[in-house]
């Protein structure tokens, strides 16, 4: 495929761009094929599903883009993971809401107890992160 477009940086002069973007195909497990872009940035060539616009279209690695979870602070990540466990257990979201104290029907006790332990450890980690954000350290309260 040939990309042919014009762009400008911060209101500057329009620049014409025209370059090929090659495609690659991989077989799917249940039949059929999957199409991929090969990143057109110089020296890259990664097989990717999405190209991001800018001066040229390129992959997230070339533009140094991060997923939101990669920018999370440890306390925020722990709170998100604790909420994931709360959802599995059917508890109200939010670590400050306390545990639901009820095992979901059909869940093994061993699984329930393991998830409760993981939730408690993650909640503690998230609360420490909140205290650090507020400037409260373990020796100050």
Coordinates of C-alpha atoms in Angstrom, one line a residue:
X1 CA 0.0 0.0 0.0
X2 CA 1.3 3.5 -0.8
X3 CA 0.6 6.3 1.7
X4 CA 0.3 9.7 0.0
X5 CA -0.5 12.7 2.2
X6 CA 0.6 16.1 3.4
X7 CA 1.4 17.2 7.0
X8 CA 2.8 20.2 8.8
X9 CA 4.3 20.7 12.2
X10 CA 2.9 23.4 14.5
X11 CA 1.4 25.5 11.7
X12 CA 4.6 25.4 9.6
X13 CA 4.9 24.7 5.9
X14 CA 3.0 21.7 4.4
X15 CA 5.3 18.7 3.7
X16 CA 4.3 16.0 1.1
X17 CA 4.9 12.4 2.1
X18 CA 4.7 9.4 -0.2
X19 CA 6.1 6.0 0.9
X20 CA 5.1 2.3 0.8
X21 CA 3.8 0.4 3.8
X22 CA 4.2 -3.3 3.3
X23 CA 1.8 -5.9 4.7
X24 CA 2.5 -9.3 6.1
X25 CA 0.1 -12.2 6.6
X26 CA 0.1 -14.8 9.3
X27 CA -2.2 -17.9 9.5
X28 CA -4.9 -18.0 12.2
X29 CA -5.3 -21.1 14.3
X30 CA -8.9 -21.8 13.3
X31 CA -8.3 -21.0 9.6
X32 CA -8.0 -17.8 7.6
X33 CA -5.3 -15.2 7.7
X34 CA -4.4 -12.1 9.7
X35 CA -3.1 -9.0 8.0
X36 CA -0.3 -6.9 9.7
X37 CA 1.5 -3.7 8.8
X38 CA 5.2 -3.7 8.6
X39 CA 6.3 -0.4 10.3
X40 CA 7.7 1.9 7.6
X41 CA 10.0 3.8 10.0
X42 CA 13.6 3.6 9.0
X43 CA 15.3 0.7 10.7
X44 CA 12.1 -0.7 12.3
X45 CA 10.0 -3.1 10.1
X46 CA 8.1 -4.5 13.1
X47 CA 4.9 -6.4 12.4
X48 CA 2.1 -4.4 14.1
X49 CA -1.6 -4.1 14.0
X50 CA -1.7 -0.3 14.4
X51 CA 0.3 2.5 12.9
X52 CA 0.2 5.9 14.6
X53 CA 0.2 9.2 12.8
X54 CA 2.8 11.9 13.0
X55 CA 5.4 13.2 10.5
X56 CA 5.2 9.6 9.3
X57 CA 3.0 6.7 10.2
X58 CA 4.9 4.4 12.6
X59 CA 4.5 1.8 15.3
X60 CA 4.1 2.6 19.0
X61 CA 7.7 1.5 19.7
X62 CA 9.1 4.1 17.2
X63 CA 7.0 6.8 18.8
X64 CA 7.9 5.6 22.4
X65 CA 4.2 5.3 23.3
X66 CA 3.3 3.5 26.5
X67 CA 0.2 1.7 27.6
X68 CA -1.6 3.4 30.5
X69 CA -0.7 0.5 32.8
X70 CA 3.0 1.1 32.0
X71 CA 2.8 4.6 33.4
X72 CA 1.0 3.5 36.6
X73 CA 2.6 4.1 40.0
X74 CA 3.0 0.8 42.1
X75 CA 0.2 1.8 44.5
X76 CA -2.2 2.6 41.6
X77 CA -1.4 -0.8 39.9
X78 CA -2.0 -2.6 43.2
X79 CA -5.4 -0.9 43.6
X80 CA -6.4 -1.8 40.0
X81 CA -5.4 -5.4 40.6
X82 CA -7.2 -5.5 43.9
X83 CA -10.4 -4.2 42.1
X84 CA -10.0 -7.0 39.6
X85 CA -10.0 -9.6 42.4
X86 CA -13.0 -7.8 44.0
X87 CA -14.9 -8.2 40.7
X88 CA -14.0 -11.9 40.6
X89 CA -15.4 -12.2 44.2
X90 CA -18.5 -10.2 43.5
X91 CA -17.5 -7.5 46.0
X92 CA -18.2 -3.8 45.6
X93 CA -15.3 -2.0 43.8
X94 CA -12.9 0.1 45.8
X95 CA -10.4 -1.0 48.4
X96 CA -11.8 1.3 51.0
X97 CA -15.2 -0.5 50.8
X98 CA -13.8 -3.5 52.8
X99 CA -14.2 -7.1 51.9
X100 CA -17.6 -8.7 50.9
X101 CA -17.0 -11.7 53.3
X102 CA -19.1 -13.9 51.0
X103 CA -17.6 -16.7 48.8
X104 CA -19.1 -16.8 45.3
X105 CA -21.3 -19.8 44.6
X106 CA -19.3 -22.5 42.9
X107 CA -15.8 -21.2 43.9
X108 CA -13.6 -23.5 45.7
X109 CA -12.7 -22.5 49.3
X110 CA -9.0 -22.7 48.5
X111 CA -9.4 -20.3 45.6
X112 CA -11.5 -18.0 47.7
X113 CA -9.0 -17.9 50.5
X114 CA -6.1 -17.4 48.0
X115 CA -7.9 -14.5 46.3
X116 CA -8.7 -12.9 49.7
X117 CA -5.0 -13.1 50.7
X118 CA -3.9 -11.6 47.4
X119 CA -6.6 -8.9 47.7
X120 CA -5.4 -8.0 51.2
X121 CA -1.8 -7.8 50.2
X122 CA -2.6 -5.6 47.2
X123 CA -4.9 -3.4 49.3
X124 CA -2.1 -2.8 51.8
X125 CA 0.3 -2.0 48.9
X126 CA -2.3 0.5 47.5
X127 CA -2.8 2.2 50.8
X128 CA 0.9 2.6 51.3
X129 CA 1.1 4.2 47.9
X130 CA -1.7 6.6 48.9
X131 CA 0.2 7.5 52.1
X132 CA 3.4 8.1 50.2
X133 CA 1.5 10.3 47.7
X134 CA 0.1 12.3 50.6
X135 CA 3.6 12.6 52.1
X136 CA 2.8 10.3 55.0
X137 CA 5.5 7.8 55.6
X138 CA 5.3 4.8 57.9
X139 CA 7.3 6.6 60.6
X140 CA 5.1 9.7 60.7
X141 CA 1.8 8.4 62.0

